[in-house]
Amino acid sequence: MYPIIGHHIFLFLLGILLFFTVNFIGKYSKGFGYAEIKFDIHSDELVGFNFILRILTPVVFTILVSSVLFYFKWDYLVINIYLLVAYSFVFRALWNIVHNRTKLINWYAQIGYASIAIAATYLAYKYLILPKTPLFPDLETIANELWIIIFLFLYKIFNEIKFEPRFKKKRVDSYIRLPS
């Protein structure tokens, strides 16, 4: 019984580390369109980076932690390691509640992020981590990795497209204009 509780405490601590890692990356990735809490209801945010950050960072973090644990022959700590992502989102919710941000948070989006991140991490756990799949590509499958790089490049380009504020102002003005 104790090893199970100890293992979940370990996973919860990793979840807290993941929470702070995501926040650190987001804080220093402003050029990629990371959304901050703003009180300007008319601001448009680039949500692409937020989505990728909150979904892929847990997967990459879990794979890297698993690789380190495998390297040190601590394979038993990798059991159910995908749960650290669930613990991270639980900690994120508690953090926001404690800091009185419950009304600022889009809880539907947070639940969506959590669900997709947990599912993606579980798939990585099942198909990459447990079989101990090598992380580095071999030369025969390098074309697949090049397509991923091309996709990321296109993502970055499209995420940087911003429309002129005058078009938004025109939309907003036409929406709030009262009939005479």
mmCIF file with all atom_site columns, C-alpha atoms in Angstrom:
data_model
loop_
_atom_site.group_PDB
_atom_site.id
_atom_site.type_symbol
_atom_site.label_atom_id
_atom_site.label_alt_id
_atom_site.label_comp_id
_atom_site.label_asym_id
_atom_site.label_entity_id
_atom_site.label_seq_id
_atom_site.pdbx_PDB_ins_code
_atom_site.Cartn_x
_atom_site.Cartn_y
_atom_site.Cartn_z
_atom_site.occupancy
_atom_site.B_iso_or_equiv
_atom_site.pdbx_formal_charge
_atom_site.auth_seq_id
_atom_site.auth_comp_id
_atom_site.auth_asym_id
_atom_site.auth_atom_id
_atom_site.pdbx_PDB_model_num
ATOM 1   C CA . MET A 1 1   ? 0.000   0.000  0.000   1.00 0.00 ? 1   MET A CA 1
ATOM 2   C CA . TYR A 1 2   ? 2.737   2.503  0.940   1.00 0.00 ? 2   TYR A CA 1
ATOM 3   C CA . PRO A 1 3   ? 4.671   2.157  -2.345  1.00 0.00 ? 3   PRO A CA 1
ATOM 4   C CA . ILE A 1 4   ? 1.479   2.989  -4.267  1.00 0.00 ? 4   ILE A CA 1
ATOM 5   C CA . ILE A 1 5   ? 0.866   6.133  -2.198  1.00 0.00 ? 5   ILE A CA 1
ATOM 6   C CA . GLY A 1 6   ? 4.533   7.085  -2.485  1.00 0.00 ? 6   GLY A CA 1
ATOM 7   C CA . HIS A 1 7   ? 4.398   6.593  -6.256  1.00 0.00 ? 7   HIS A CA 1
ATOM 8   C CA . HIS A 1 8   ? 1.356   8.851  -6.573  1.00 0.00 ? 8   HIS A CA 1
ATOM 9   C CA . ILE A 1 9   ? 3.045   11.499 -4.417  1.00 0.00 ? 9   ILE A CA 1
ATOM 10  C CA . PHE A 1 10  ? 6.028   11.265 -6.799  1.00 0.00 ? 10  PHE A CA 1
ATOM 11  C CA . LEU A 1 11  ? 3.694   11.670 -9.801  1.00 0.00 ? 11  LEU A CA 1
ATOM 12  C CA . PHE A 1 12  ? 1.912   14.608 -8.133  1.00 0.00 ? 12  PHE A CA 1
ATOM 13  C CA . LEU A 1 13  ? 5.253   16.338 -7.524  1.00 0.00 ? 13  LEU A CA 1
ATOM 14  C CA . LEU A 1 14  ? 6.140   15.780 -11.183 1.00 0.00 ? 14  LEU A CA 1
ATOM 15  C CA . GLY A 1 15  ? 2.732   17.262 -12.057 1.00 0.00 ? 15  GLY A CA 1
ATOM 16  C CA . ILE A 1 16  ? 3.577   20.386 -10.048 1.00 0.00 ? 16  ILE A CA 1
ATOM 17  C CA . LEU A 1 17  ? 6.926   20.593 -11.846 1.00 0.00 ? 17  LEU A CA 1
ATOM 18  C CA . LEU A 1 18  ? 5.077   20.289 -15.176 1.00 0.00 ? 18  LEU A CA 1
ATOM 19  C CA . PHE A 1 19  ? 2.702   23.102 -14.144 1.00 0.00 ? 19  PHE A CA 1
ATOM 20  C CA . PHE A 1 20  ? 5.597   25.462 -13.450 1.00 0.00 ? 20  PHE A CA 1
ATOM 21  C CA . THR A 1 21  ? 7.417   24.310 -16.611 1.00 0.00 ? 21  THR A CA 1
ATOM 22  C CA . VAL A 1 22  ? 4.405   25.150 -18.801 1.00 0.00 ? 22  VAL A CA 1
ATOM 23  C CA . ASN A 1 23  ? 4.071   28.544 -17.115 1.00 0.00 ? 23  ASN A CA 1
ATOM 24  C CA . PHE A 1 24  ? 7.790   29.254 -17.536 1.00 0.00 ? 24  PHE A CA 1
ATOM 25  C CA . ILE A 1 25  ? 7.708   28.349 -21.230 1.00 0.00 ? 25  ILE A CA 1
ATOM 26  C CA . GLY A 1 26  ? 4.589   30.447 -21.725 1.00 0.00 ? 26  GLY A CA 1
ATOM 27  C CA . LYS A 1 27  ? 6.038   33.429 -19.913 1.00 0.00 ? 27  LYS A CA 1
ATOM 28  C CA . TYR A 1 28  ? 9.149   33.517 -22.076 1.00 0.00 ? 28  TYR A CA 1
ATOM 29  C CA . SER A 1 29  ? 7.428   32.639 -25.364 1.00 0.00 ? 29  SER A CA 1
ATOM 30  C CA . LYS A 1 30  ? 5.551   35.878 -25.903 1.00 0.00 ? 30  LYS A CA 1
ATOM 31  C CA . GLY A 1 31  ? 6.662   36.049 -29.533 1.00 0.00 ? 31  GLY A CA 1
ATOM 32  C CA . PHE A 1 32  ? 4.655   32.912 -30.223 1.00 0.00 ? 32  PHE A CA 1
ATOM 33  C CA . GLY A 1 33  ? 1.337   34.383 -29.095 1.00 0.00 ? 33  GLY A CA 1
ATOM 34  C CA . TYR A 1 34  ? 0.981   32.964 -25.596 1.00 0.00 ? 34  TYR A CA 1
ATOM 35  C CA . ALA A 1 35  ? -2.249  34.363 -24.166 1.00 0.00 ? 35  ALA A CA 1
ATOM 36  C CA . GLU A 1 36  ? -2.083  36.263 -20.931 1.00 0.00 ? 36  GLU A CA 1
ATOM 37  C CA . ILE A 1 37  ? -4.928  37.280 -18.700 1.00 0.00 ? 37  ILE A CA 1
ATOM 38  C CA . LYS A 1 38  ? -5.968  40.701 -19.925 1.00 0.00 ? 38  LYS A CA 1
ATOM 39  C CA . PHE A 1 39  ? -8.898  42.831 -18.969 1.00 0.00 ? 39  PHE A CA 1
ATOM 40  C CA . ASP A 1 40  ? -9.436  44.157 -22.484 1.00 0.00 ? 40  ASP A CA 1
ATOM 41  C CA . ILE A 1 41  ? -12.489 42.288 -23.723 1.00 0.00 ? 41  ILE A CA 1
ATOM 42  C CA . HIS A 1 42  ? -11.836 43.459 -27.261 1.00 0.00 ? 42  HIS A CA 1
ATOM 43  C CA . SER A 1 43  ? -8.392  41.882 -27.603 1.00 0.00 ? 43  SER A CA 1
ATOM 44  C CA . ASP A 1 44  ? -7.957  38.992 -30.014 1.00 0.00 ? 44  ASP A CA 1
ATOM 45  C CA . GLU A 1 45  ? -5.525  36.329 -28.853 1.00 0.00 ? 45  GLU A CA 1
ATOM 46  C CA . LEU A 1 46  ? -3.587  33.846 -30.894 1.00 0.00 ? 46  LEU A CA 1
ATOM 47  C CA . VAL A 1 47  ? -4.761  30.593 -29.376 1.00 0.00 ? 47  VAL A CA 1
ATOM 48  C CA . GLY A 1 48  ? -2.680  28.218 -31.503 1.00 0.00 ? 48  GLY A CA 1
ATOM 49  C CA . PHE A 1 49  ? 0.400   28.406 -29.321 1.00 0.00 ? 49  PHE A CA 1
ATOM 50  C CA . ASN A 1 50  ? -1.661  28.069 -26.141 1.00 0.00 ? 50  ASN A CA 1
ATOM 51  C CA . PHE A 1 51  ? -3.265  24.916 -27.477 1.00 0.00 ? 51  PHE A CA 1
ATOM 52  C CA . ILE A 1 52  ? 0.032   23.390 -28.595 1.00 0.00 ? 52  ILE A CA 1
ATOM 53  C CA . LEU A 1 53  ? 1.768   24.444 -25.378 1.00 0.00 ? 53  LEU A CA 1
ATOM 54  C CA . ARG A 1 54  ? -0.874  22.924 -23.136 1.00 0.00 ? 54  ARG A CA 1
ATOM 55  C CA . ILE A 1 55  ? -1.235  19.701 -25.144 1.00 0.00 ? 55  ILE A CA 1
ATOM 56  C CA . LEU A 1 56  ? 2.264   18.882 -26.387 1.00 0.00 ? 56  LEU A CA 1
ATOM 57  C CA . THR A 1 57  ? 4.344   20.127 -23.451 1.00 0.00 ? 57  THR A CA 1
ATOM 58  C CA . PRO A 1 58  ? 2.890   17.484 -21.092 1.00 0.00 ? 58  PRO A CA 1
ATOM 59  C CA . VAL A 1 59  ? 3.570   14.767 -23.669 1.00 0.00 ? 59  VAL A CA 1
ATOM 60  C CA . VAL A 1 60  ? 7.163   15.878 -24.273 1.00 0.00 ? 60  VAL A CA 1
ATOM 61  C CA . PHE A 1 61  ? 7.762   16.403 -20.541 1.00 0.00 ? 61  PHE A CA 1
ATOM 62  C CA . THR A 1 62  ? 6.482   12.896 -19.746 1.00 0.00 ? 62  THR A CA 1
ATOM 63  C CA . ILE A 1 63  ? 8.613   11.301 -22.464 1.00 0.00 ? 63  ILE A CA 1
ATOM 64  C CA . LEU A 1 64  ? 11.738  13.141 -21.272 1.00 0.00 ? 64  LEU A CA 1
ATOM 65  C CA . VAL A 1 65  ? 11.146  12.256 -17.607 1.00 0.00 ? 65  VAL A CA 1
ATOM 66  C CA . SER A 1 66  ? 10.529  8.630  -18.595 1.00 0.00 ? 66  SER A CA 1
ATOM 67  C CA . SER A 1 67  ? 13.760  8.573  -20.589 1.00 0.00 ? 67  SER A CA 1
ATOM 68  C CA . VAL A 1 68  ? 15.712  9.850  -17.584 1.00 0.00 ? 68  VAL A CA 1
ATOM 69  C CA . LEU A 1 69  ? 14.066  7.281  -15.303 1.00 0.00 ? 69  LEU A CA 1
ATOM 70  C CA . PHE A 1 70  ? 14.851  4.483  -17.771 1.00 0.00 ? 70  PHE A CA 1
ATOM 71  C CA . TYR A 1 71  ? 18.447  5.690  -18.041 1.00 0.00 ? 71  TYR A CA 1
ATOM 72  C CA . PHE A 1 72  ? 18.911  5.384  -14.271 1.00 0.00 ? 72  PHE A CA 1
ATOM 73  C CA . LYS A 1 73  ? 17.162  1.965  -14.311 1.00 0.00 ? 73  LYS A CA 1
ATOM 74  C CA . TRP A 1 74  ? 14.223  3.293  -12.276 1.00 0.00 ? 74  TRP A CA 1
ATOM 75  C CA . ASP A 1 75  ? 11.707  1.639  -14.597 1.00 0.00 ? 75  ASP A CA 1
ATOM 76  C CA . TYR A 1 76  ? 9.258   1.049  -11.725 1.00 0.00 ? 76  TYR A CA 1
ATOM 77  C CA . LEU A 1 77  ? 8.735   4.827  -11.458 1.00 0.00 ? 77  LEU A CA 1
ATOM 78  C CA . VAL A 1 78  ? 7.470   4.938  -15.048 1.00 0.00 ? 78  VAL A CA 1
ATOM 79  C CA . ILE A 1 79  ? 4.385   2.867  -14.208 1.00 0.00 ? 79  ILE A CA 1
ATOM 80  C CA . ASN A 1 80  ? 1.299   5.002  -14.974 1.00 0.00 ? 80  ASN A CA 1
ATOM 81  C CA . ILE A 1 81  ? 3.499   8.079  -15.457 1.00 0.00 ? 81  ILE A CA 1
ATOM 82  C CA . TYR A 1 82  ? 0.826   9.617  -17.684 1.00 0.00 ? 82  TYR A CA 1
ATOM 83  C CA . LEU A 1 83  ? -1.103  10.389 -14.468 1.00 0.00 ? 83  LEU A CA 1
ATOM 84  C CA . LEU A 1 84  ? 1.327   13.222 -13.751 1.00 0.00 ? 84  LEU A CA 1
ATOM 85  C CA . VAL A 1 85  ? -0.518  15.195 -16.442 1.00 0.00 ? 85  VAL A CA 1
ATOM 86  C CA . ALA A 1 86  ? -3.838  14.708 -14.645 1.00 0.00 ? 86  ALA A CA 1
ATOM 87  C CA . TYR A 1 87  ? -2.193  15.789 -11.396 1.00 0.00 ? 87  TYR A CA 1
ATOM 88  C CA . SER A 1 88  ? -0.757  18.829 -13.154 1.00 0.00 ? 88  SER A CA 1
ATOM 89  C CA . PHE A 1 89  ? -4.208  19.972 -14.275 1.00 0.00 ? 89  PHE A CA 1
ATOM 90  C CA . VAL A 1 90  ? -5.629  19.304 -10.799 1.00 0.00 ? 90  VAL A CA 1
ATOM 91  C CA . PHE A 1 91  ? -2.856  21.479 -9.368  1.00 0.00 ? 91  PHE A CA 1
ATOM 92  C CA . ARG A 1 92  ? -3.575  24.149 -12.023 1.00 0.00 ? 92  ARG A CA 1
ATOM 93  C CA . ALA A 1 93  ? -7.253  24.205 -11.003 1.00 0.00 ? 93  ALA A CA 1
ATOM 94  C CA . LEU A 1 94  ? -6.354  24.428 -7.303  1.00 0.00 ? 94  LEU A CA 1
ATOM 95  C CA . TRP A 1 95  ? -3.825  27.194 -8.043  1.00 0.00 ? 95  TRP A CA 1
ATOM 96  C CA . ASN A 1 96  ? -6.471  29.234 -9.853  1.00 0.00 ? 96  ASN A CA 1
ATOM 97  C CA . ILE A 1 97  ? -9.026  28.688 -7.090  1.00 0.00 ? 97  ILE A CA 1
ATOM 98  C CA . VAL A 1 98  ? -6.558  29.683 -4.352  1.00 0.00 ? 98  VAL A CA 1
ATOM 99  C CA . HIS A 1 99  ? -5.546  32.792 -6.314  1.00 0.00 ? 99  HIS A CA 1
ATOM 100 C CA . ASN A 1 100 ? -9.219  33.749 -6.775  1.00 0.00 ? 100 ASN A CA 1
ATOM 101 C CA . ARG A 1 101 ? -9.176  33.444 -10.573 1.00 0.00 ? 101 ARG A CA 1
ATOM 102 C CA . THR A 1 102 ? -12.210 31.201 -10.927 1.00 0.00 ? 102 THR A CA 1
ATOM 103 C CA . LYS A 1 103 ? -14.249 33.817 -12.790 1.00 0.00 ? 103 LYS A CA 1
ATOM 104 C CA . LEU A 1 104 ? -11.395 34.661 -15.166 1.00 0.00 ? 104 LEU A CA 1
ATOM 105 C CA . ILE A 1 105 ? -10.772 31.075 -16.251 1.00 0.00 ? 105 ILE A CA 1
ATOM 106 C CA . ASN A 1 106 ? -12.581 29.467 -19.152 1.00 0.00 ? 106 ASN A CA 1
ATOM 107 C CA . TRP A 1 107 ? -13.190 26.174 -17.363 1.00 0.00 ? 107 TRP A CA 1
ATOM 108 C CA . TYR A 1 108 ? -14.586 24.470 -20.469 1.00 0.00 ? 108 TYR A CA 1
ATOM 109 C CA . ALA A 1 109 ? -11.338 25.195 -22.303 1.00 0.00 ? 109 ALA A CA 1
ATOM 110 C CA . GLN A 1 110 ? -9.298  23.989 -19.313 1.00 0.00 ? 110 GLN A CA 1
ATOM 111 C CA . ILE A 1 111 ? -11.255 20.730 -19.156 1.00 0.00 ? 111 ILE A CA 1
ATOM 112 C CA . GLY A 1 112 ? -10.789 20.330 -22.915 1.00 0.00 ? 112 GLY A CA 1
ATOM 113 C CA . TYR A 1 113 ? -7.035  20.979 -22.655 1.00 0.00 ? 113 TYR A CA 1
ATOM 114 C CA . ALA A 1 114 ? -6.771  18.537 -19.759 1.00 0.00 ? 114 ALA A CA 1
ATOM 115 C CA . SER A 1 115 ? -8.744  15.799 -21.510 1.00 0.00 ? 115 SER A CA 1
ATOM 116 C CA . ILE A 1 116 ? -6.776  16.037 -24.744 1.00 0.00 ? 116 ILE A CA 1
ATOM 117 C CA . ALA A 1 117 ? -3.415  16.321 -22.947 1.00 0.00 ? 117 ALA A CA 1
ATOM 118 C CA . ILE A 1 118 ? -4.143  13.310 -20.740 1.00 0.00 ? 118 ILE A CA 1
ATOM 119 C CA . ALA A 1 119 ? -5.317  11.259 -23.742 1.00 0.00 ? 119 ALA A CA 1
ATOM 120 C CA . ALA A 1 120 ? -2.277  12.267 -25.832 1.00 0.00 ? 120 ALA A CA 1
ATOM 121 C CA . THR A 1 121 ? 0.084   11.491 -22.954 1.00 0.00 ? 121 THR A CA 1
ATOM 122 C CA . TYR A 1 122 ? -1.591  8.133  -22.373 1.00 0.00 ? 122 TYR A CA 1
ATOM 123 C CA . LEU A 1 123 ? -1.115  7.263  -26.056 1.00 0.00 ? 123 LEU A CA 1
ATOM 124 C CA . ALA A 1 124 ? 2.548   8.288  -25.818 1.00 0.00 ? 124 ALA A CA 1
ATOM 125 C CA . TYR A 1 125 ? 2.829   6.172  -22.658 1.00 0.00 ? 125 TYR A CA 1
ATOM 126 C CA . LYS A 1 126 ? 1.269   3.139  -24.316 1.00 0.00 ? 126 LYS A CA 1
ATOM 127 C CA . TYR A 1 127 ? 2.991   3.344  -27.716 1.00 0.00 ? 127 TYR A CA 1
ATOM 128 C CA . LEU A 1 128 ? 6.306   5.126  -27.044 1.00 0.00 ? 128 LEU A CA 1
ATOM 129 C CA . ILE A 1 129 ? 7.240   4.930  -23.374 1.00 0.00 ? 129 ILE A CA 1
ATOM 130 C CA . LEU A 1 130 ? 6.289   1.369  -22.415 1.00 0.00 ? 130 LEU A CA 1
ATOM 131 C CA . PRO A 1 131 ? 7.885   -0.202 -25.522 1.00 0.00 ? 131 PRO A CA 1
ATOM 132 C CA . LYS A 1 132 ? 10.910  2.081  -24.897 1.00 0.00 ? 132 LYS A CA 1
ATOM 133 C CA . THR A 1 133 ? 10.775  3.413  -28.449 1.00 0.00 ? 133 THR A CA 1
ATOM 134 C CA . PRO A 1 134 ? 13.932  5.357  -29.361 1.00 0.00 ? 134 PRO A CA 1
ATOM 135 C CA . LEU A 1 135 ? 13.407  9.117  -29.361 1.00 0.00 ? 135 LEU A CA 1
ATOM 136 C CA . PHE A 1 136 ? 15.822  9.910  -32.175 1.00 0.00 ? 136 PHE A CA 1
ATOM 137 C CA . PRO A 1 137 ? 14.809  9.182  -35.787 1.00 0.00 ? 137 PRO A CA 1
ATOM 138 C CA . ASP A 1 138 ? 16.730  6.804  -37.958 1.00 0.00 ? 138 ASP A CA 1
ATOM 139 C CA . LEU A 1 139 ? 17.834  7.867  -41.410 1.00 0.00 ? 139 LEU A CA 1
ATOM 140 C CA . GLU A 1 140 ? 15.223  5.694  -43.136 1.00 0.00 ? 140 GLU A CA 1
ATOM 141 C CA . THR A 1 141 ? 12.295  7.606  -41.605 1.00 0.00 ? 141 THR A CA 1
ATOM 142 C CA . ILE A 1 142 ? 13.774  11.106 -41.753 1.00 0.00 ? 142 ILE A CA 1
ATOM 143 C CA . ALA A 1 143 ? 11.155  12.172 -44.345 1.00 0.00 ? 143 ALA A CA 1
ATOM 144 C CA . ASN A 1 144 ? 8.430   11.918 -41.684 1.00 0.00 ? 144 ASN A CA 1
ATOM 145 C CA . GLU A 1 145 ? 10.360  14.238 -39.401 1.00 0.00 ? 145 GLU A CA 1
ATOM 146 C CA . LEU A 1 146 ? 10.854  16.715 -42.237 1.00 0.00 ? 146 LEU A CA 1
ATOM 147 C CA . TRP A 1 147 ? 7.086   16.876 -42.735 1.00 0.00 ? 147 TRP A CA 1
ATOM 148 C CA . ILE A 1 148 ? 6.675   17.659 -39.052 1.00 0.00 ? 148 ILE A CA 1
ATOM 149 C CA . ILE A 1 149 ? 9.188   20.499 -39.387 1.00 0.00 ? 149 ILE A CA 1
ATOM 150 C CA . ILE A 1 150 ? 7.320   21.805 -42.446 1.00 0.00 ? 150 ILE A CA 1
ATOM 151 C CA . PHE A 1 151 ? 4.034   21.650 -40.515 1.00 0.00 ? 151 PHE A CA 1
ATOM 152 C CA . LEU A 1 152 ? 5.555   23.570 -37.592 1.00 0.00 ? 152 LEU A CA 1
ATOM 153 C CA . PHE A 1 153 ? 6.950   26.172 -39.964 1.00 0.00 ? 153 PHE A CA 1
ATOM 154 C CA . LEU A 1 154 ? 3.542   26.682 -41.589 1.00 0.00 ? 154 LEU A CA 1
ATOM 155 C CA . TYR A 1 155 ? 1.903   26.813 -38.169 1.00 0.00 ? 155 TYR A CA 1
ATOM 156 C CA . LYS A 1 156 ? 4.265   29.585 -37.099 1.00 0.00 ? 156 LYS A CA 1
ATOM 157 C CA . ILE A 1 157 ? 3.593   31.573 -40.272 1.00 0.00 ? 157 ILE A CA 1
ATOM 158 C CA . PHE A 1 158 ? -0.201  31.287 -40.024 1.00 0.00 ? 158 PHE A CA 1
ATOM 159 C CA . ASN A 1 159 ? -0.178  32.011 -36.303 1.00 0.00 ? 159 ASN A CA 1
ATOM 160 C CA . GLU A 1 160 ? 1.592   35.320 -36.956 1.00 0.00 ? 160 GLU A CA 1
ATOM 161 C CA . ILE A 1 161 ? -1.108  36.602 -39.320 1.00 0.00 ? 161 ILE A CA 1
ATOM 162 C CA . LYS A 1 162 ? -2.975  39.462 -37.689 1.00 0.00 ? 162 LYS A CA 1
ATOM 163 C CA . PHE A 1 163 ? -5.764  41.440 -39.260 1.00 0.00 ? 163 PHE A CA 1
ATOM 164 C CA . GLU A 1 164 ? -5.836  45.207 -39.276 1.00 0.00 ? 164 GLU A CA 1
ATOM 165 C CA . PRO A 1 165 ? -7.495  46.657 -36.165 1.00 0.00 ? 165 PRO A CA 1
ATOM 166 C CA . ARG A 1 166 ? -9.707  48.864 -38.336 1.00 0.00 ? 166 ARG A CA 1
ATOM 167 C CA . PHE A 1 167 ? -11.572 45.790 -39.610 1.00 0.00 ? 167 PHE A CA 1
ATOM 168 C CA . LYS A 1 168 ? -12.203 44.626 -36.076 1.00 0.00 ? 168 LYS A CA 1
ATOM 169 C CA . LYS A 1 169 ? -13.241 48.122 -35.017 1.00 0.00 ? 169 LYS A CA 1
ATOM 170 C CA . LYS A 1 170 ? -15.648 48.244 -37.958 1.00 0.00 ? 170 LYS A CA 1
ATOM 171 C CA . ARG A 1 171 ? -17.160 44.878 -36.941 1.00 0.00 ? 171 ARG A CA 1
ATOM 172 C CA . VAL A 1 172 ? -17.504 45.923 -33.308 1.00 0.00 ? 172 VAL A CA 1
ATOM 173 C CA . ASP A 1 173 ? -18.958 49.317 -34.210 1.00 0.00 ? 173 ASP A CA 1
ATOM 174 C CA . SER A 1 174 ? -21.523 47.750 -36.539 1.00 0.00 ? 174 SER A CA 1
ATOM 175 C CA . TYR A 1 175 ? -22.455 45.252 -33.848 1.00 0.00 ? 175 TYR A CA 1
ATOM 176 C CA . ILE A 1 176 ? -23.003 47.783 -31.078 1.00 0.00 ? 176 ILE A CA 1
ATOM 177 C CA . ARG A 1 177 ? -24.574 50.488 -33.251 1.00 0.00 ? 177 ARG A CA 1
ATOM 178 C CA . LEU A 1 178 ? -28.096 51.114 -32.038 1.00 0.00 ? 178 LEU A CA 1
ATOM 179 C CA . PRO A 1 179 ? -30.912 51.369 -34.580 1.00 0.00 ? 179 PRO A CA 1
ATOM 180 C CA . SER A 1 180 ? -32.178 54.948 -35.012 1.00 0.00 ? 180 SER A CA 1
#
